[in-house]
Short mmCIF file of C-alpha atoms in Angstrom, two decimals:
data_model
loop_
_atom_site.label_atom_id
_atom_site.label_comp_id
_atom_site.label_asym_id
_atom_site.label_seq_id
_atom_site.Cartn_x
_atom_site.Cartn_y
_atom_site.Cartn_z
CA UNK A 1 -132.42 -10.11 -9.70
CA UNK A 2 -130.62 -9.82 -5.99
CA UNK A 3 -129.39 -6.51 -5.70
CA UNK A 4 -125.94 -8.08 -4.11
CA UNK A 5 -125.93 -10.39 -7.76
CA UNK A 6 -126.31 -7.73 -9.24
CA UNK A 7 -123.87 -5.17 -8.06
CA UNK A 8 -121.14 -8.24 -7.86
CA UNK A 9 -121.79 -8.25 -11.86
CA UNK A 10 -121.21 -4.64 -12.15
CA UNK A 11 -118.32 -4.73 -10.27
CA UNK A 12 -117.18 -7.95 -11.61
CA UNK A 13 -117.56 -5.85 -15.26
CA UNK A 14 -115.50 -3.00 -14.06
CA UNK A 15 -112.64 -5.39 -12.56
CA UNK A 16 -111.91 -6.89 -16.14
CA UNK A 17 -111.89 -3.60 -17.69
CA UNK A 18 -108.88 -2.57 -14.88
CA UNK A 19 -107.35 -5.97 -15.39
CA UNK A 20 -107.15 -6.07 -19.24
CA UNK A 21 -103.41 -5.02 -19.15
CA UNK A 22 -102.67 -6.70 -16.09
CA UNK A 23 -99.77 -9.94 -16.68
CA UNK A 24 -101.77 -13.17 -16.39
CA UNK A 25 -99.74 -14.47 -14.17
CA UNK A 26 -102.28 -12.12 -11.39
CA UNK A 27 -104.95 -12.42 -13.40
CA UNK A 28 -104.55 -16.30 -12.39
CA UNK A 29 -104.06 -15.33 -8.93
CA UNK A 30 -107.48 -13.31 -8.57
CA UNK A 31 -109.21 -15.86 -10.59
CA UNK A 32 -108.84 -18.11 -7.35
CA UNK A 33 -111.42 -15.77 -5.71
CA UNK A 34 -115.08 -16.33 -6.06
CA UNK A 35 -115.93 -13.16 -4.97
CA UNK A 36 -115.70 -9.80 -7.03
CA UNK A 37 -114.82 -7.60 -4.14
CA UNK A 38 -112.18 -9.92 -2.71
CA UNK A 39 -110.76 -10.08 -6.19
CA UNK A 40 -110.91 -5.93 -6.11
CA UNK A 41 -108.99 -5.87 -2.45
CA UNK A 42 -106.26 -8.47 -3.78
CA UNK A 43 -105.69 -6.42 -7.38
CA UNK A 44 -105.47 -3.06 -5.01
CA UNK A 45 -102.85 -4.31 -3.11
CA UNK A 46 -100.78 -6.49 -5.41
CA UNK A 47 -101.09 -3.46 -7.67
CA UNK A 48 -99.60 -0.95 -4.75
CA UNK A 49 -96.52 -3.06 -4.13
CA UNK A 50 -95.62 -3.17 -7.41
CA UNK A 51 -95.73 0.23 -8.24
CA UNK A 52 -93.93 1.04 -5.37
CA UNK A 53 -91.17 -1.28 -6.31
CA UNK A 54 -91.16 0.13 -9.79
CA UNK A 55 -90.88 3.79 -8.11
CA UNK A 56 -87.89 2.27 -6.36
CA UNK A 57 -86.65 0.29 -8.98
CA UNK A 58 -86.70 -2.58 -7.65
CA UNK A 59 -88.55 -3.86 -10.59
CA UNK A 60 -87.02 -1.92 -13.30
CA UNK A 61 -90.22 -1.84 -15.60
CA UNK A 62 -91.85 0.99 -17.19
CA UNK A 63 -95.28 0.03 -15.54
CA UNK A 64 -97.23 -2.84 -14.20
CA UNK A 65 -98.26 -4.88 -17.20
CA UNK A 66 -94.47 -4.97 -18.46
CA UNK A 67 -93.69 -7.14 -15.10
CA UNK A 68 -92.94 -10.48 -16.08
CA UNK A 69 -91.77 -14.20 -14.37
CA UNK A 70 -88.33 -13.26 -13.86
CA UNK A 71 -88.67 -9.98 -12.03
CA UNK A 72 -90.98 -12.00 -9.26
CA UNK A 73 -88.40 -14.97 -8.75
CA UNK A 74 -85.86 -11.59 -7.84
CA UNK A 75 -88.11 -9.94 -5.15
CA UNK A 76 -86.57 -10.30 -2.01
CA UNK A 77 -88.19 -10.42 1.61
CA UNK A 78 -86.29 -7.36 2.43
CA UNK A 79 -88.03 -5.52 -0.64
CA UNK A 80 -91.02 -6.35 0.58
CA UNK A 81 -90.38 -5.25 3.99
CA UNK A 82 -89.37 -1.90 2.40
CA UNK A 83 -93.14 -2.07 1.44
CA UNK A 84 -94.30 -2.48 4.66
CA UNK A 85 -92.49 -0.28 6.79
CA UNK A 86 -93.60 2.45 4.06
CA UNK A 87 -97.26 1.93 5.11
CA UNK A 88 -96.58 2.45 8.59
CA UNK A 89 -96.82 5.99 8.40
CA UNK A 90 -100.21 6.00 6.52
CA UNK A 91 -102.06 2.74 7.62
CA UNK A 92 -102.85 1.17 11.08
CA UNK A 93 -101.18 -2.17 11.60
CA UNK A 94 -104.15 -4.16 11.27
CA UNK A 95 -104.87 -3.06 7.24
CA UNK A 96 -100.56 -3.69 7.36
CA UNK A 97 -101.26 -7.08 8.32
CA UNK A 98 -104.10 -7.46 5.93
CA UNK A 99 -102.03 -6.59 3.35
CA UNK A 100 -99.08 -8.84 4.23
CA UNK A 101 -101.86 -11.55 4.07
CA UNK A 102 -102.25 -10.90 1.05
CA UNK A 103 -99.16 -10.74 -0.47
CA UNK A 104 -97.93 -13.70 1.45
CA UNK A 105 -101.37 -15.61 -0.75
CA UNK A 106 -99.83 -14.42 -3.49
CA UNK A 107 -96.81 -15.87 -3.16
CA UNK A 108 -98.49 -19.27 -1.87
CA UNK A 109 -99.97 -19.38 -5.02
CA UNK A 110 -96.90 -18.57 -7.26
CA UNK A 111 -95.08 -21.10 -5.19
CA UNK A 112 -97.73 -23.92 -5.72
CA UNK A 113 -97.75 -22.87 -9.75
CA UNK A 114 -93.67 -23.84 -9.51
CA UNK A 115 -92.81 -20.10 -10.53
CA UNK A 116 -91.03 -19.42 -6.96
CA UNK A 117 -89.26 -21.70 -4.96
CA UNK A 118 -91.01 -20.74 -2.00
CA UNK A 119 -92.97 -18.14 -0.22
CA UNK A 120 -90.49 -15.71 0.44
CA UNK A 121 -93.14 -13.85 3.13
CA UNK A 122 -92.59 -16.52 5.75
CA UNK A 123 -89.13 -15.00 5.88
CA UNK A 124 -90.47 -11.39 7.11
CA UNK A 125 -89.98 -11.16 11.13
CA UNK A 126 -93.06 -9.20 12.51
CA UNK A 127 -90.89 -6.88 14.43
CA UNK A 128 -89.15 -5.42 11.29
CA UNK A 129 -92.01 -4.09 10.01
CA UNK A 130 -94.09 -2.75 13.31
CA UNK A 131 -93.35 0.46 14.93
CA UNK A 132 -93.46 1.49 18.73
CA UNK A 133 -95.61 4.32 17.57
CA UNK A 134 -98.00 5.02 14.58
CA UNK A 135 -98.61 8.35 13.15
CA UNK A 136 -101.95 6.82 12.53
CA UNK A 137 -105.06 8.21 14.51
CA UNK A 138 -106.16 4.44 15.43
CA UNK A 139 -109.52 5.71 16.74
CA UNK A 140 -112.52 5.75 14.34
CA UNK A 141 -114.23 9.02 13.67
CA UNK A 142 -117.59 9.23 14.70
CA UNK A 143 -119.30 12.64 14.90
CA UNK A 144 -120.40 14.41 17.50
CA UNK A 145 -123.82 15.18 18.47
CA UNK A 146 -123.71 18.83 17.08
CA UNK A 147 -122.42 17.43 14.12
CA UNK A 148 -125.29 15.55 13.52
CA UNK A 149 -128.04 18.00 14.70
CA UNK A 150 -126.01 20.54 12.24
CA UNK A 151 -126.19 17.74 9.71
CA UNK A 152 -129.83 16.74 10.23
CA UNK A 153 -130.80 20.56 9.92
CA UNK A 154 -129.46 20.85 6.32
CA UNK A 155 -131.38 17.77 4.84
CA UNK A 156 -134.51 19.44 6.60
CA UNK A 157 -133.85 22.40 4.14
CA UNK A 158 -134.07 20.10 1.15
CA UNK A 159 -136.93 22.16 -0.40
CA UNK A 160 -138.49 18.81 -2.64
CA UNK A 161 -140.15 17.11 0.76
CA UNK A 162 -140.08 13.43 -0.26
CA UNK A 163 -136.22 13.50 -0.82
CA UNK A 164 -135.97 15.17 2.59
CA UNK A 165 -137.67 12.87 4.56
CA UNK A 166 -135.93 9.90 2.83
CA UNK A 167 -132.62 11.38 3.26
CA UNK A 168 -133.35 11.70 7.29
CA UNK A 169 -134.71 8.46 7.52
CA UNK A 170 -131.53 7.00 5.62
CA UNK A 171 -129.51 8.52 8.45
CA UNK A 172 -131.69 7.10 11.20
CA UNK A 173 -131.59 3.58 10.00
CA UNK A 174 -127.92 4.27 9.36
CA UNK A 175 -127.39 5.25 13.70
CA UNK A 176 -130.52 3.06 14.50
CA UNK A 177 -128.90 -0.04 12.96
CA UNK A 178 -125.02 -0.14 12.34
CA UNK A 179 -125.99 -1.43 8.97
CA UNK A 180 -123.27 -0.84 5.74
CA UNK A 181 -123.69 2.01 3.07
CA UNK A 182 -124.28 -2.00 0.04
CA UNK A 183 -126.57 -3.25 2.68
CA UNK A 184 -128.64 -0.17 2.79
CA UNK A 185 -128.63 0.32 -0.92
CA UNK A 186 -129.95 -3.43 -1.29
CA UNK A 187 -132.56 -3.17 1.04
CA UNK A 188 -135.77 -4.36 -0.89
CA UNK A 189 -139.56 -3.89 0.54
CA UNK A 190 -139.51 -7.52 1.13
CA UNK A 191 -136.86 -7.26 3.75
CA UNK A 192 -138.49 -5.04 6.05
CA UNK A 193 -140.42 -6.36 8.83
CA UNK A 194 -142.02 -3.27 11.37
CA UNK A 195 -145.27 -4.88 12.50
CA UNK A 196 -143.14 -7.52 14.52
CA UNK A 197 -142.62 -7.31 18.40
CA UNK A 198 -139.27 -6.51 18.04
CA UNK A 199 -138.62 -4.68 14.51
CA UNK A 200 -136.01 -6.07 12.23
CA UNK A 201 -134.38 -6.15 8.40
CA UNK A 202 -133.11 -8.90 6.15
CA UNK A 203 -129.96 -7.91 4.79
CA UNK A 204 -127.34 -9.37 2.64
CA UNK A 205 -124.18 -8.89 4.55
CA UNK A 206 -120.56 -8.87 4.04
CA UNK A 207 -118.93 -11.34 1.92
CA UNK A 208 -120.33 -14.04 -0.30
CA UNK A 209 -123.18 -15.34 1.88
CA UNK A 210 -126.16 -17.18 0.57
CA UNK A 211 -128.01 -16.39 3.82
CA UNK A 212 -129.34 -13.22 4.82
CA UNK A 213 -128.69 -11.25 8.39
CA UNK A 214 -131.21 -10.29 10.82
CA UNK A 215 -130.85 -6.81 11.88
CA UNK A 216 -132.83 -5.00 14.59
CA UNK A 217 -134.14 -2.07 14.57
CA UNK A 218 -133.87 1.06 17.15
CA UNK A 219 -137.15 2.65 17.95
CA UNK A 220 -136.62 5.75 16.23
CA UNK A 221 -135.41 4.04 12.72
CA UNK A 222 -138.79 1.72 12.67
CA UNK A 223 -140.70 5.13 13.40
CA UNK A 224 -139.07 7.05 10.76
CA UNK A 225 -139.45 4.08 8.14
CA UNK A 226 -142.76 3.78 8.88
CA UNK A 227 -143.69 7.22 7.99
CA UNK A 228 -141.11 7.22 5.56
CA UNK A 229 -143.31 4.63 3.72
CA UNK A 230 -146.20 7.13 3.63
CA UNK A 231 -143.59 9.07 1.18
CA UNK A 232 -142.94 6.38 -0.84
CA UNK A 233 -146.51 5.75 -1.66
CA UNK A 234 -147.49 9.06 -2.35
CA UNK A 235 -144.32 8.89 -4.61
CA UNK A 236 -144.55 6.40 -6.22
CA UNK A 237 -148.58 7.03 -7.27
CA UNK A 238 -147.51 10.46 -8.52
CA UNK A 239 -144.76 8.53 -11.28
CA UNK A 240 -147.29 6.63 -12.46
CA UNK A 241 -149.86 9.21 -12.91
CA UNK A 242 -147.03 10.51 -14.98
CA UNK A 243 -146.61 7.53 -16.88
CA UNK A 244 -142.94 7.39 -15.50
CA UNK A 245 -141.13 3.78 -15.17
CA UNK A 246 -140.37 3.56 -11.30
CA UNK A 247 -138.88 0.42 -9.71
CA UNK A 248 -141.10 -0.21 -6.79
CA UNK A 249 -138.60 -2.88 -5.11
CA UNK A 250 -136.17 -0.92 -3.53
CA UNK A 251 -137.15 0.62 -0.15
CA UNK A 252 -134.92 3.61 -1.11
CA UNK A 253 -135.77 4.97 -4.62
CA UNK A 254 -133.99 7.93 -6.24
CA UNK A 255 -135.63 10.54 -7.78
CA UNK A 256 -135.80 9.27 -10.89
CA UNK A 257 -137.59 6.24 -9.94
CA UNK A 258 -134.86 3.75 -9.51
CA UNK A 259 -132.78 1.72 -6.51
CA UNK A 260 -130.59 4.82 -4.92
CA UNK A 261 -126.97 4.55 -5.69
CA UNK A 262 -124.06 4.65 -3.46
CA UNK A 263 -123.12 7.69 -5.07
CA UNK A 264 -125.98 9.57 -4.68
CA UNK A 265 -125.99 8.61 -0.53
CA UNK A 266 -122.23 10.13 -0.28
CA UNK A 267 -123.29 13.33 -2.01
CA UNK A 268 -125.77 13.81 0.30
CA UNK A 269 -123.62 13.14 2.85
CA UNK A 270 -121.17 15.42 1.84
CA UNK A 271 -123.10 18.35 0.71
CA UNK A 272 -125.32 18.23 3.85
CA UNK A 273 -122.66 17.56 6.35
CA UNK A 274 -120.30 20.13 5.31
CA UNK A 275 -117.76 17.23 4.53
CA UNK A 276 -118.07 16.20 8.23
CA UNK A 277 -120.03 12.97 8.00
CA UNK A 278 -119.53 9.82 5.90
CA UNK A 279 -122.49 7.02 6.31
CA UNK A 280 -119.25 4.30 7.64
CA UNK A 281 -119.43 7.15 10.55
CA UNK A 282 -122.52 6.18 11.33
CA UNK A 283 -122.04 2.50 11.98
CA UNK A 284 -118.86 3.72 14.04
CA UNK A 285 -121.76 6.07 15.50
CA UNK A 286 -124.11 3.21 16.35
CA UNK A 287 -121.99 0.26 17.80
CA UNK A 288 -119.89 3.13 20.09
CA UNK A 289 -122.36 4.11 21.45
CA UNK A 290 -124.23 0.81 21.98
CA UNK A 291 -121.03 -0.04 23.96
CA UNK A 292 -121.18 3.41 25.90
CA UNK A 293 -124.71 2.38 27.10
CA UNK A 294 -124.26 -1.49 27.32
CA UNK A 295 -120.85 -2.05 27.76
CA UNK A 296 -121.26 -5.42 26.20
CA UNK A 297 -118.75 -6.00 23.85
CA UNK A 298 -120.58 -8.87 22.61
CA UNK A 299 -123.57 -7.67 21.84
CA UNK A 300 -122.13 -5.06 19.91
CA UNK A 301 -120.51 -7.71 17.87
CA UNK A 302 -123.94 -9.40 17.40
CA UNK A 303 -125.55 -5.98 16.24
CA UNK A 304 -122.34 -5.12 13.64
CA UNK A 305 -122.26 -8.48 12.57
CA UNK A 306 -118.98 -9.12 12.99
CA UNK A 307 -116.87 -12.48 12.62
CA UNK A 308 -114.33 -11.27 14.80
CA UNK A 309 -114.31 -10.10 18.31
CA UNK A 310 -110.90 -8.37 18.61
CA UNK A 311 -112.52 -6.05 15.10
CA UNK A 312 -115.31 -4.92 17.41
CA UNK A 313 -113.07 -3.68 20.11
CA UNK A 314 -110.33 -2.31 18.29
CA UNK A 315 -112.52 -0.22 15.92
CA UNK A 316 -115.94 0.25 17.89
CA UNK A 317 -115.08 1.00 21.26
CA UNK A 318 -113.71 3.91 22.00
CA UNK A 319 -112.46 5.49 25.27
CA UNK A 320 -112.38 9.04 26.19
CA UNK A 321 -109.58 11.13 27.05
CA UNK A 322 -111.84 12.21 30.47
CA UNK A 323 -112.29 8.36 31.34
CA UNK A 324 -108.91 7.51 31.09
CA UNK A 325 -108.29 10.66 33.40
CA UNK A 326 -110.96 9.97 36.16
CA UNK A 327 -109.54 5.89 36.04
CA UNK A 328 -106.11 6.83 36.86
CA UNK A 329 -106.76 9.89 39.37
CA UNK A 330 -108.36 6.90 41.22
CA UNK A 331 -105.74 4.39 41.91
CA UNK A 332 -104.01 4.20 45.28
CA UNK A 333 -101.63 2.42 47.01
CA UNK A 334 -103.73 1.13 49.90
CA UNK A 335 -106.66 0.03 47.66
CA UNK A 336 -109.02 0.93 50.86
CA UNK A 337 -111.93 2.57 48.99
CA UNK A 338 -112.25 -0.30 45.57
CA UNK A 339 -114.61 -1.58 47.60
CA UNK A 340 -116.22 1.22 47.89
CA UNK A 341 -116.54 1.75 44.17
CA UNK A 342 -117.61 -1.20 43.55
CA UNK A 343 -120.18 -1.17 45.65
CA UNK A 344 -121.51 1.95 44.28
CA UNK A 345 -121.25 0.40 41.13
CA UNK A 346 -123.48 -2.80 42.11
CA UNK A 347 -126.06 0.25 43.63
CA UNK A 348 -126.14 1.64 40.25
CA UNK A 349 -127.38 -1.82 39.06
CA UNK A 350 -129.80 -2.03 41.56
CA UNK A 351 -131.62 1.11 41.01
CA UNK A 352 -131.40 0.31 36.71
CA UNK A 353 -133.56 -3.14 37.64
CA UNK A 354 -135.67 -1.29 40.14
CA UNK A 355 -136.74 1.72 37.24
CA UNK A 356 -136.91 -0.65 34.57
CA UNK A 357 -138.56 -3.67 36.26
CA UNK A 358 -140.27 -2.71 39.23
CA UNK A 359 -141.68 1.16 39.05
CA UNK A 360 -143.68 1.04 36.35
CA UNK A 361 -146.18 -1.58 38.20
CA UNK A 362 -145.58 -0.04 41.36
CA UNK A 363 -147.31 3.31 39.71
CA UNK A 364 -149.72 1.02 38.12
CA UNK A 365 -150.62 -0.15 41.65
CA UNK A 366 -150.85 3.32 42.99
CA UNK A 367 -153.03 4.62 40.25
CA UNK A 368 -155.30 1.67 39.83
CA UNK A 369 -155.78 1.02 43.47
CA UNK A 370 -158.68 2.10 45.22
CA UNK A 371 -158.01 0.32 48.58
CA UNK A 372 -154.50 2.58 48.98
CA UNK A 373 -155.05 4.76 51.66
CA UNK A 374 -153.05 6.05 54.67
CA UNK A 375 -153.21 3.53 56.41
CA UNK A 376 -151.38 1.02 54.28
CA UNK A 377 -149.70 2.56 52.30
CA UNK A 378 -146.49 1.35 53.36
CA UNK A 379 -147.78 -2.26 53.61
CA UNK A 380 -149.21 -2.21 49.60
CA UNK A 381 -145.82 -0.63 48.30
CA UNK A 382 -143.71 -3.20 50.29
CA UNK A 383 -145.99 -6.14 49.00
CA UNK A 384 -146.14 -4.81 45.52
CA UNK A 385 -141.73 -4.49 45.54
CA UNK A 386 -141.46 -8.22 47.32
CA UNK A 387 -143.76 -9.62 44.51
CA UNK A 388 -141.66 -8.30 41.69
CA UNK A 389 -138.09 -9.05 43.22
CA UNK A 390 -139.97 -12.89 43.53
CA UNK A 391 -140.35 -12.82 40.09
CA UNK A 392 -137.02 -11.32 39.21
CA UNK A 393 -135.41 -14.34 41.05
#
């Protein structure tokens, strides 16, 4: 069975056991979802406002599963306003309007069923319930690079070696990929393909997709997988000689022979990294600085996969305090030297193209040649730089 089936059973399984004293009336509502997880987002929130209108008696129940018909036909838009403004102090405004979306699908849906009148969310102006200033930090944590070398350096203490060099190559794919913690976990052998031109995984992305992603792979993640592999040979030959059960699907097996859990990748992460480091870090990691060297906001949305733009730049690009600084030390009134900068800027092109492009056959030339001598030496390098700006054109 998919992994992805398989952990959308689990979690399917865990949802009715939360949901067993839930009024049916929501239980209706998240049976309009096909998937498990969007069912799980829509029960955390629904479940959130209404204890926080029972804490402010608003609903005067004893607890969730004693709210009936009546008390939703006497929520108000300004109680649910209340609810939003409250999660201004603890939530950015774009999970705020995530979670008005939801709410305001909720109350589609008891509108449609004829319990309310109408969807009393459409009455919420936007400016009641956004601030001039969050006390949110709306930049995602990624760590810094002694952070990770710190981090790396405590899973290369991990005296049994084949869970060491697992662990490491977990966090390479993790920066050499911008893959998710569920994507990692349901990697199988079958997805992997390293021999190709340009390295890549299969994986099974977010949401309820029937079609897998294609995922490329940095240099460093295909070389660490690749001797990772080596590991999981010798591994996997010493559990049978042991007559152990091991399931040989997963590329990422536990210790005890089986698929590696999500739970087992945070403790690792949180034992190794001192509490510093959370595997989400790392895709924050990988698609910041893909932007840093790039700065190609759409190719950063190609690599994190996702469906909207403005989520890549709000979350994944990230400027510093120092490049802010230098920006604004250099405006002027006159505007004499832009120019200038920008054509220092098109120079800086220039010279990428001519390093990545054009020296490495120029040194080819050199090294190779056995008619280079004094005499044209000028003439061969000059031919050899015309040829390849020819073929650049």
């Amino acid at each position: 069975m998919c992994y992805k089936i398989e952990a959308q059973k689990k979690l399917e399984v865990k949802l009715n056991e939360k949901l067993q004293d839930v009024p049916n009336i929501i239980k209706d509502f998240l049976i309009t979802f096909k998937s498990s997880r969007t069912k799980n987002v829509n029960w955390s929130c629904i479940k959130d406002m209404f204890e926080f209108f029972l804490k402010n008696d608003i609903i005067q129940k004893d607890s969730v599963s004693n709210i009936d018909v009546d008390d939703l036909k006497k929520i108000l838009p300004i109680d649910i306003i209340k609810y939003l403004n409250g999660l201004t102090y603890t939530h950015k405004m774009s999970s705020i309007r995530t979670q008005k979306a939801i709410i305001s699908s909720f109350w589609t849906y008891l509108e449609a069923s004829g319990i309310c009148e109408n969807n009393i969310v459409y009455k919420i102006p936007k400016k009641l319930y956004r601030v001039e200033k969050s006390n949110v930090d709306t930049n995602v944590k990624i760590p810094t690079q002694e952070e990770l070398i710190a981090f790396e350096k405590n899973v290369k203490d991990i005296p049994n070696e084949f869970t060491e060099f697992r662990n490491l190559t977990i966090i390479k794919l993790f920066c050499g990929s911008g893959i998710r913690s569920e994507e990692l976990i349901g990697l199988d052998m079958k997805d992997v393909f390293l021999q190709e031109e340009s390295p890549y995984i299969m994986v099974w992305g977010k949401g309820n997709k029937e079609v897998q992603d294609r995922v490329p792979l940095s240099y460093e993640a295909t070389d660490y997988l690749t001797e990772y592999f080596e590991y999981r040979k010798l591994f996997i030959e010493e559990k049978k000689e042991q007559n152990k059960s091991i399931d040989e699907t997963p590329v990422f097996i536990s210790n005890k022979g089986e698929r590696i859990s999500k739970g087992a990748i945070d403790d690792f992460f949180k034992r190794y990294s001192n509490d510093m480091i959370t595997p989400h870090m790392l895709r924050h990691w990988c698609g910041s600085h893909l932007y840093e060297d790039t700065k190609n906001i759409k190719l950063v949305q190609r690599v994190l996969r996702h469906k909207n733009i403005a989520v890549t730049a709000e979350n994944y690009v990230h400027v510093s305090d120092d490049e802010v600084d230098s920006a604004v030390k250099m405006l002027r009134t006159d505007r004499q030297n832009v120019g200038q900068s920008n054509q220092l800027n098109l120079e800086d092109k220039i010279l990428t193209i001519f390093r990545a492009k054009i020296m490495p056959n120029l040194l080819s030339m050199l090294i190779n040649s056995e008619e280079c001598s004094e005499e044209n030496f000028d003439d061969k390098i000059m031919n050899v730089i015309q040829q390849q700006f020819t073929g650049l054109m």
